[in-house]
Tab-separated table of C-alpha atoms in Angstrom:
chain	number	residue	atom	x	y	z
A	16	MET	CA	-33.452	15.585	-11.504
A	17	SER	CA	-36.353	14.820	-11.925
A	18	GLU	CA	-38.248	16.955	-9.235
A	19	ALA	CA	-35.668	20.158	-10.351
A	20	LEU	CA	-36.980	19.204	-13.956
A	21	ARG	CA	-40.972	19.265	-12.844
A	22	VAL	CA	-40.979	23.036	-11.108
A	23	ALA	CA	-39.426	24.232	-14.105
A	24	LYS	CA	-42.275	23.268	-15.845
A	25	ASN	CA	-44.197	25.762	-13.509
A	26	ALA	CA	-43.452	28.887	-16.186
A	27	THR	CA	-43.759	27.209	-19.824
A	28	GLY	CA	-44.172	29.860	-21.990
A	29	ARG	CA	-43.540	32.684	-19.291
A	30	THR	CA	-39.540	33.100	-19.956
A	31	SER	CA	-39.117	33.799	-23.749
A	32	PRO	CA	-36.039	34.779	-24.256
A	33	ASN	CA	-34.549	32.793	-21.296
A	34	PRO	CA	-34.568	29.063	-21.213
A	35	LEU	CA	-37.068	27.019	-18.374
A	36	VAL	CA	-35.161	26.306	-15.664
A	37	GLY	CA	-35.541	24.107	-12.308
A	38	ALA	CA	-33.210	23.981	-9.319
A	39	VAL	CA	-33.677	21.483	-6.262
A	40	ILE	CA	-31.384	21.382	-3.339
A	41	VAL	CA	-31.214	18.096	-0.663
A	42	LYS	CA	-29.615	18.531	2.150
A	43	ASP	CA	-29.250	15.042	4.194
A	44	GLY	CA	-31.529	13.425	1.893
A	45	ARG	CA	-34.497	15.619	1.885
A	46	ILE	CA	-35.324	18.831	-0.238
A	47	ILE	CA	-35.013	21.679	1.673
A	48	ALA	CA	-35.783	23.800	-1.114
A	49	GLU	CA	-36.554	23.936	-4.624
A	50	GLY	CA	-36.911	26.791	-6.992
A	51	TRP	CA	-37.522	27.824	-10.835
A	52	HIS	CA	-37.194	30.906	-13.459
A	53	ARG	CA	-40.646	32.414	-13.893
A	54	LYS	CA	-39.344	35.303	-16.825
A	55	ALA	CA	-37.104	36.678	-18.239
A	56	GLY	CA	-35.363	39.391	-16.104
A	57	THR	CA	-36.508	37.978	-12.598
A	58	PRO	CA	-34.185	36.049	-11.030
A	59	HIS	CA	-32.575	32.884	-11.795
A	60	ALA	CA	-34.289	29.183	-10.421
A	61	GLU	CA	-31.128	28.390	-8.132
A	62	ILE	CA	-31.283	31.911	-6.633
A	63	HIS	CA	-35.856	31.220	-5.758
A	64	ALA	CA	-34.028	27.661	-4.099
A	65	LEU	CA	-31.263	29.679	-1.906
A	66	ASN	CA	-33.364	32.138	-1.294
A	67	MET	CA	-36.080	29.530	-0.031
A	68	ALA	CA	-32.924	27.339	1.369
A	69	GLY	CA	-31.491	30.074	3.354
A	70	GLU	CA	-28.229	29.381	6.009
A	71	LEU	CA	-29.062	25.564	5.436
A	72	ALA	CA	-27.793	25.548	1.778
A	73	LYS	CA	-24.221	25.369	2.902
A	74	GLY	CA	-23.125	21.749	2.230
A	75	ALA	CA	-25.765	20.674	-0.067
A	76	THR	CA	-26.643	19.224	-3.575
A	77	VAL	CA	-28.221	21.662	-5.722
A	78	TYR	CA	-30.378	19.787	-8.617
A	79	VAL	CA	-29.900	22.280	-11.906
A	80	THR	CA	-31.407	21.935	-15.230
A	81	LEU	CA	-29.268	23.616	-16.886
A	82	GLU	CA	-26.209	25.195	-16.053
A	83	PRO	CA	-25.758	27.888	-13.515
A	84	CYS	CA	-25.136	30.524	-15.597
A	85	SER	CA	-21.495	32.963	-15.586
A	86	HIS	CA	-22.040	35.634	-16.706
A	87	TYR	CA	-24.262	39.209	-15.795
A	88	GLY	CA	-27.109	39.928	-17.434
A	89	ARG	CA	-30.438	41.607	-16.335
A	90	THR	CA	-29.265	39.453	-13.357
A	91	GLY	CA	-26.390	38.414	-11.458
A	92	PRO	CA	-24.419	34.696	-11.945
A	93	CYS	CA	-25.364	32.718	-10.342
A	94	ALA	CA	-22.712	30.513	-10.284
A	95	ASN	CA	-21.278	32.287	-8.366
A	96	ALA	CA	-23.887	32.516	-6.013
A	97	LEU	CA	-23.997	29.164	-5.409
A	98	VAL	CA	-20.109	29.571	-4.466
A	99	GLU	CA	-21.079	32.251	-2.080
A	100	ALA	CA	-23.862	29.920	-0.266
A	101	GLY	CA	-21.508	27.121	0.732
A	102	VAL	CA	-23.128	24.535	-1.272
A	103	ALA	CA	-21.444	21.109	-1.392
A	104	LYS	CA	-21.864	19.590	-5.038
A	105	VAL	CA	-24.110	20.405	-7.904
A	106	VAL	CA	-25.978	17.737	-10.574
A	107	VAL	CA	-26.500	19.494	-13.679
A	108	ALA	CA	-29.069	17.984	-16.561
A	109	MET	CA	-27.106	19.857	-19.344
A	110	LEU	CA	-24.494	22.635	-20.239
A	111	ASP	CA	-25.987	25.329	-21.470
A	112	PRO	CA	-25.045	25.821	-25.141
A	113	ASN	CA	-25.185	29.319	-24.969
A	114	PRO	CA	-21.855	30.738	-26.103
A	115	LYS	CA	-21.964	33.072	-23.295
A	116	VAL	CA	-22.061	30.508	-21.106
A	117	ALA	CA	-20.677	27.259	-22.473
A	118	GLY	CA	-18.932	25.120	-19.796
A	119	ARG	CA	-17.605	28.201	-18.047
A	120	GLY	CA	-20.674	28.382	-15.237
A	121	VAL	CA	-19.241	24.518	-14.233
A	122	LYS	CA	-15.363	25.839	-13.998
A	123	ILE	CA	-16.202	28.273	-11.890
A	124	LEU	CA	-18.398	25.470	-9.224
A	125	GLN	CA	-15.335	22.886	-9.952
A	126	ASP	CA	-13.050	26.581	-9.226
A	127	ALA	CA	-14.102	26.849	-6.065
A	128	GLY	CA	-13.486	22.932	-4.894
A	129	ILE	CA	-17.443	22.377	-4.903
A	130	GLU	CA	-18.386	19.021	-7.104
A	131	VAL	CA	-19.691	19.049	-10.139
A	132	VAL	CA	-21.306	16.329	-11.873
A	133	THR	CA	-23.403	16.691	-15.066
A	134	GLY	CA	-25.868	14.651	-18.235
A	135	VAL	CA	-28.111	13.725	-15.397
A	136	LEU	CA	-31.494	13.294	-16.774
A	137	GLU	CA	-29.624	15.123	-20.389
A	138	GLU	CA	-32.307	14.279	-22.975
A	139	GLU	CA	-35.233	14.980	-20.850
A	140	ALA	CA	-33.682	18.789	-19.971
A	141	LYS	CA	-33.187	19.153	-23.838
A	142	LYS	CA	-36.874	18.210	-24.625
A	143	LEU	CA	-38.080	20.934	-21.802
A	144	ASN	CA	-35.703	23.797	-23.268
A	145	GLU	CA	-35.569	22.649	-26.618
A	146	VAL	CA	-37.443	26.514	-27.533
A	147	PHE	CA	-34.157	27.759	-26.475
A	148	LEU	CA	-31.997	25.111	-27.766
A	149	LYS	CA	-33.010	25.600	-31.682
A	150	TRP	CA	-33.332	29.805	-31.218
A	151	ILE	CA	-29.504	29.668	-29.296
A	152	THR	CA	-27.573	27.660	-31.223
A	153	LYS	CA	-29.556	28.126	-35.425
A	154	GLU	CA	-30.507	31.519	-34.311
A	155	MET	CA	-34.133	30.590	-35.601
A	156	PRO	CA	-37.605	30.030	-34.050
A	157	PHE	CA	-38.396	26.973	-32.945
A	158	VAL	CA	-41.513	25.991	-35.482
A	159	ALA	CA	-44.799	23.859	-34.692
A	160	LEU	CA	-47.213	23.324	-37.280
A	161	LYS	CA	-50.722	22.299	-35.968
A	162	THR	CA	-53.745	21.291	-38.028
A	163	ALA	CA	-56.790	19.567	-37.222
A	164	MET	CA	-59.170	17.615	-39.847
A	165	SER	CA	-61.146	14.837	-40.174
A	166	LEU	CA	-60.512	10.657	-40.511
A	167	ASP	CA	-59.991	11.305	-43.558
A	168	GLY	CA	-57.474	13.793	-44.196
A	169	LYS	CA	-59.705	16.888	-45.161
A	170	ILE	CA	-59.287	20.634	-43.098
A	171	ALA	CA	-62.478	21.491	-44.485
A	172	THR	CA	-65.264	20.631	-47.310
A	173	ALA	CA	-66.212	21.385	-50.745
A	174	THR	CA	-67.634	24.230	-49.793
A	175	GLY	CA	-64.821	25.956	-47.297
A	176	GLN	CA	-66.793	25.274	-43.803
A	177	SER	CA	-64.085	23.984	-41.303
A	178	GLN	CA	-66.036	24.861	-38.045
A	179	TRP	CA	-65.433	22.431	-36.149
A	180	ILE	CA	-64.471	19.537	-38.026
A	181	THR	CA	-62.882	19.030	-33.866
A	182	ASN	CA	-64.311	19.082	-30.807
A	183	GLU	CA	-64.414	21.399	-28.038
A	184	ALA	CA	-62.013	19.849	-25.685
A	185	SER	CA	-59.779	19.718	-29.090
A	186	ARG	CA	-60.104	23.348	-29.259
A	187	LEU	CA	-59.370	23.970	-26.176
A	188	ARG	CA	-55.978	22.414	-26.150
A	189	THR	CA	-55.484	24.531	-29.029
A	190	HIS	CA	-55.479	27.835	-27.326
A	191	GLU	CA	-53.552	26.289	-24.212
A	192	LEU	CA	-51.129	25.264	-27.172
A	193	ARG	CA	-51.345	28.963	-28.754
A	194	ASP	CA	-50.428	30.436	-24.318
A	195	VAL	CA	-46.379	29.406	-24.670
A	196	TYR	CA	-46.042	29.779	-28.174
A	197	ASP	CA	-44.522	33.302	-28.081
A	198	GLY	CA	-45.741	33.516	-31.768
A	199	ILE	CA	-48.916	32.852	-34.498
A	200	MET	CA	-49.219	32.454	-38.522
A	201	VAL	CA	-51.239	32.507	-40.952
A	202	GLY	CA	-51.088	32.484	-44.572
A	203	ILE	CA	-52.865	35.808	-46.318
A	204	ASN	CA	-55.682	33.678	-47.647
A	205	THR	CA	-56.962	32.003	-43.822
A	206	ALA	CA	-56.338	35.273	-42.568
A	207	ILE	CA	-58.947	36.591	-45.708
A	208	LYS	CA	-61.163	33.725	-45.714
A	209	ASP	CA	-61.697	33.250	-41.350
A	210	ASN	CA	-60.958	36.951	-40.719
A	211	PRO	CA	-59.552	35.156	-36.879
A	212	SER	CA	-58.700	36.903	-34.107
A	213	LEU	CA	-55.763	34.421	-33.062
A	214	THR	CA	-56.034	35.048	-29.593
A	215	THR	CA	-56.079	32.723	-26.346
A	216	ARG	CA	-59.176	32.460	-24.960
A	217	LEU	CA	-58.969	29.922	-21.842
A	218	PRO	CA	-61.084	30.198	-19.029
A	219	ASN	CA	-61.401	33.194	-16.754
A	220	ASN	CA	-59.279	34.661	-19.343
A	221	MET	CA	-56.181	33.228	-17.811
A	222	GLY	CA	-53.315	32.707	-20.895
A	223	LYS	CA	-51.492	35.089	-23.171
A	224	ASN	CA	-51.493	36.066	-26.520
A	225	PRO	CA	-48.741	35.491	-29.100
A	226	VAL	CA	-47.951	37.926	-31.517
A	227	ARG	CA	-49.667	37.267	-34.623
A	228	ILE	CA	-47.801	36.703	-37.972
A	229	VAL	CA	-49.774	37.018	-41.307
A	230	VAL	CA	-47.623	36.442	-44.356
A	231	ASP	CA	-48.866	38.347	-47.098
A	232	SER	CA	-46.645	38.613	-49.968
A	233	LYS	CA	-48.795	41.705	-51.671
A	234	ALA	CA	-50.037	43.361	-48.636
A	235	ARG	CA	-53.769	42.516	-49.210
A	236	LEU	CA	-54.283	42.557	-45.443
A	237	PRO	CA	-57.996	43.859	-44.885
A	238	MET	CA	-57.818	46.646	-42.778
A	239	ASN	CA	-61.099	46.521	-41.349
A	240	SER	CA	-59.832	42.664	-40.409
A	241	ASN	CA	-59.131	41.911	-36.620
A	242	LEU	CA	-55.899	41.535	-36.857
A	243	VAL	CA	-55.380	45.067	-37.504
A	244	THR	CA	-58.054	46.673	-35.474
A	245	ASP	CA	-58.979	44.708	-32.774
A	246	GLY	CA	-55.580	45.748	-30.787
A	247	LYS	CA	-55.454	42.280	-28.835
A	248	ALA	CA	-52.039	41.279	-29.231
A	249	GLN	CA	-49.744	42.750	-31.864
A	250	THR	CA	-49.429	42.065	-35.421
A	251	ILE	CA	-46.847	41.005	-37.857
A	252	VAL	CA	-47.115	41.754	-41.312
A	253	ALA	CA	-44.401	39.941	-43.271
A	254	VAL	CA	-44.547	41.318	-47.436
A	255	SER	CA	-42.200	40.963	-49.882
A	256	GLY	CA	-40.746	43.129	-52.580
A	257	ALA	CA	-44.792	43.182	-54.550
A	258	ALA	CA	-46.236	45.208	-52.029
A	259	SER	CA	-47.240	48.339	-52.980
A	260	ALA	CA	-45.901	50.846	-51.083
A	261	GLY	CA	-49.935	52.581	-49.666
A	262	ALA	CA	-51.341	49.036	-48.840
A	263	VAL	CA	-47.646	49.194	-46.182
A	264	GLN	CA	-48.050	52.422	-44.799
A	265	ASP	CA	-52.022	51.991	-44.619
A	266	LEU	CA	-50.840	49.042	-42.655
A	267	ARG	CA	-48.572	51.152	-40.367
A	268	ASP	CA	-50.506	53.679	-40.225
A	269	ALA	CA	-52.492	51.790	-38.306
A	270	GLY	CA	-51.044	50.651	-35.630
A	271	VAL	CA	-48.946	46.826	-37.876
A	272	GLN	CA	-45.998	46.519	-37.745
A	273	VAL	CA	-44.797	45.288	-41.721
A	274	ILE	CA	-41.384	43.456	-42.263
A	275	SER	CA	-40.265	43.254	-45.426
A	276	ALA	CA	-38.674	39.382	-46.324
A	277	GLY	CA	-37.899	38.391	-50.191
A	278	GLU	CA	-38.412	39.793	-53.496
A	279	ASP	CA	-41.438	38.430	-55.497
A	280	LYS	CA	-42.711	36.514	-52.779
A	281	VAL	CA	-41.683	36.271	-48.978
A	282	ASP	CA	-39.482	34.487	-48.478
A	283	LEU	CA	-39.622	32.536	-45.078
A	284	PRO	CA	-36.183	31.628	-43.818
A	285	GLN	CA	-35.578	35.279	-44.268
A	286	LEU	CA	-38.944	36.026	-42.284
A	287	LEU	CA	-37.683	33.589	-39.505
A	288	LYS	CA	-34.415	35.127	-39.335
A	289	LYS	CA	-35.601	38.292	-38.795
A	290	LEU	CA	-38.455	37.458	-36.062
A	291	ALA	CA	-35.774	35.309	-34.104
A	292	GLU	CA	-33.820	38.924	-34.079
A	293	MET	CA	-37.100	40.320	-32.462
A	294	ASN	CA	-36.582	37.947	-29.664
A	295	ILE	CA	-39.871	35.701	-31.039
A	296	CYS	CA	-38.375	32.588	-30.217
A	297	SER	CA	-41.571	29.798	-30.641
A	298	ILE	CA	-43.897	30.024	-33.347
A	299	LEU	CA	-46.759	28.193	-34.209
A	300	VAL	CA	-48.557	27.583	-37.556
A	301	GLU	CA	-52.547	27.844	-37.894
A	302	GLY	CA	-52.141	28.137	-41.881
A	303	GLY	CA	-53.876	26.342	-44.117
A	304	GLY	CA	-52.533	23.638	-47.262
A	305	GLN	CA	-50.380	26.730	-48.681
A	306	LEU	CA	-48.391	27.154	-46.025
A	307	ASN	CA	-48.119	23.998	-44.374
A	308	PHE	CA	-46.640	22.665	-47.566
A	309	SER	CA	-44.155	25.830	-47.894
A	310	MET	CA	-42.772	25.773	-44.398
A	311	LEU	CA	-42.192	21.979	-44.675
A	312	LYS	CA	-40.722	22.143	-48.270
A	313	ALA	CA	-38.282	24.536	-46.948
A	314	GLY	CA	-37.503	22.445	-43.855
A	315	LEU	CA	-38.415	25.232	-41.440
A	316	VAL	CA	-41.046	23.230	-39.240
A	317	ASP	CA	-39.420	21.664	-36.006
A	318	LYS	CA	-43.119	19.825	-34.468
A	319	VAL	CA	-46.514	18.434	-35.663
A	320	TYR	CA	-49.284	18.803	-33.502
A	321	ALA	CA	-52.344	17.250	-35.670
A	322	PHE	CA	-55.536	17.004	-34.401
A	323	ILE	CA	-58.225	14.070	-36.161
A	324	ALA	CA	-61.735	14.013	-35.407
A	325	PRO	CA	-63.190	10.715	-35.919
A	326	LYS	CA	-65.240	12.265	-38.685
A	327	LEU	CA	-65.165	11.415	-43.201
A	328	ILE	CA	-66.112	14.911	-45.393
A	329	GLY	CA	-64.858	13.043	-48.277
A	330	GLY	CA	-64.281	15.163	-51.041
A	331	ARG	CA	-61.724	15.756	-54.611
A	332	ASP	CA	-61.429	19.461	-53.861
A	333	ALA	CA	-61.595	18.994	-50.008
A	334	LEU	CA	-58.850	21.007	-48.969
A	335	THR	CA	-56.809	19.111	-47.237
A	336	PRO	CA	-53.290	19.882	-44.094
A	337	VAL	CA	-50.411	19.819	-46.913
A	338	GLU	CA	-51.187	21.133	-49.828
A	339	GLY	CA	-48.449	22.719	-52.551
A	340	ASP	CA	-46.591	21.072	-55.570
A	341	GLY	CA	-46.166	18.665	-52.600
A	342	PHE	CA	-43.442	16.122	-52.981
A	343	GLY	CA	-42.994	13.487	-56.282
A	344	GLU	CA	-40.744	11.304	-54.465
A	345	LEU	CA	-42.169	9.512	-51.109
A	346	ASN	CA	-38.425	9.655	-51.064
A	347	GLN	CA	-38.804	13.268	-50.442
A	348	ALA	CA	-41.481	13.151	-47.673
A	349	VAL	CA	-40.941	14.949	-44.400
A	350	GLU	CA	-40.164	11.758	-41.885
A	351	LEU	CA	-41.952	12.675	-38.417
A	352	GLU	CA	-40.823	10.874	-35.332
A	353	ASN	CA	-41.106	10.492	-31.317
A	354	ALA	CA	-44.717	10.435	-32.495
A	355	GLU	CA	-46.662	10.457	-29.263
A	356	THR	CA	-51.500	10.070	-29.730
A	357	GLU	CA	-53.243	11.322	-26.883
A	358	LEU	CA	-57.032	10.315	-26.947
A	359	ILE	CA	-59.193	14.002	-26.060
A	360	ASP	CA	-62.580	13.494	-25.827
A	361	GLY	CA	-63.404	11.346	-29.145
A	362	ASP	CA	-60.423	13.108	-30.994
A	363	ILE	CA	-57.114	12.096	-31.526
A	364	LEU	CA	-54.259	14.491	-30.684
A	365	ILE	CA	-50.578	12.457	-32.357
A	366	THR	CA	-47.872	14.844	-31.469
A	367	ALA	CA	-44.357	14.751	-33.590
A	368	ASN	CA	-40.863	16.375	-34.482
A	369	VAL	CA	-39.804	16.183	-37.969
A	370	ALA	CA	-36.450	14.004	-38.657
A	371	LYS	CA	-33.619	16.183	-39.287
């Protein structure tokens, strides 16, 4: 099962809105085939592995990280394919929370006389598919907040300089994160101040660009900004009822998709619900302190990536990763759990989940 989990990761960031799935076929004590789901609409992991195994699949044991599907979508049911291949046993890491599956895949296998074992390395499988689990069960995107700061918690100097606080290796890691998230979100202040492109820039032009999302209640995004003009990726601007009809139309005429959510300002939960309906299953928030606080206060953040550089900036007016009104009581603070630390050429990356 560990090998199945490993090969599933080969498609990280490429299967949305589908989950990551790996499959390994074992016979006579050795691995004879393996496969992983590569992209939505293409064959699932089990099919790749069965094709590789051929006739040897008969009587074999299949290890798969997610319950085999039982429904007809863009591809046929994997449970049926396993039955037809004549496998003897199927070991499943976790049941599929998708209502279209919900244990029916296991039932098809058992009804055909195939031995089924479930729950092997289940927690590891759930971690692998944390994005899919959030999207399919809550109908909301998985949201990660990424920030880069000095050791004293500043994301810019008092004069607004922020390029660059962290080192080149940390910035490369940021682009690796962008590569695996469906969307990247900033607030209008960041969009105006930095005029970012929010694209993925990896060596040899590898990587995919996420959908760019700007939270812009009054539709103030300049028409000459990179997010409007560069054409490198889709841009969505989220506005409220306070945005002028003319500004909204200008954005649409420029090819920007405009979503309305909220009356006086953008309603973030409503916005995320709409993005989830568009199959944007994961979002990397790279905004400033105000957007970060708003997302945290609304309980919308699932994970935090905090890059910390070994330098001190100081300044009572220097910006911090979380601004806004803050939380008045310590028991209101956002608690993080399962923290992992990594040294990146002298910088520190802390990755943690928001305690729910």
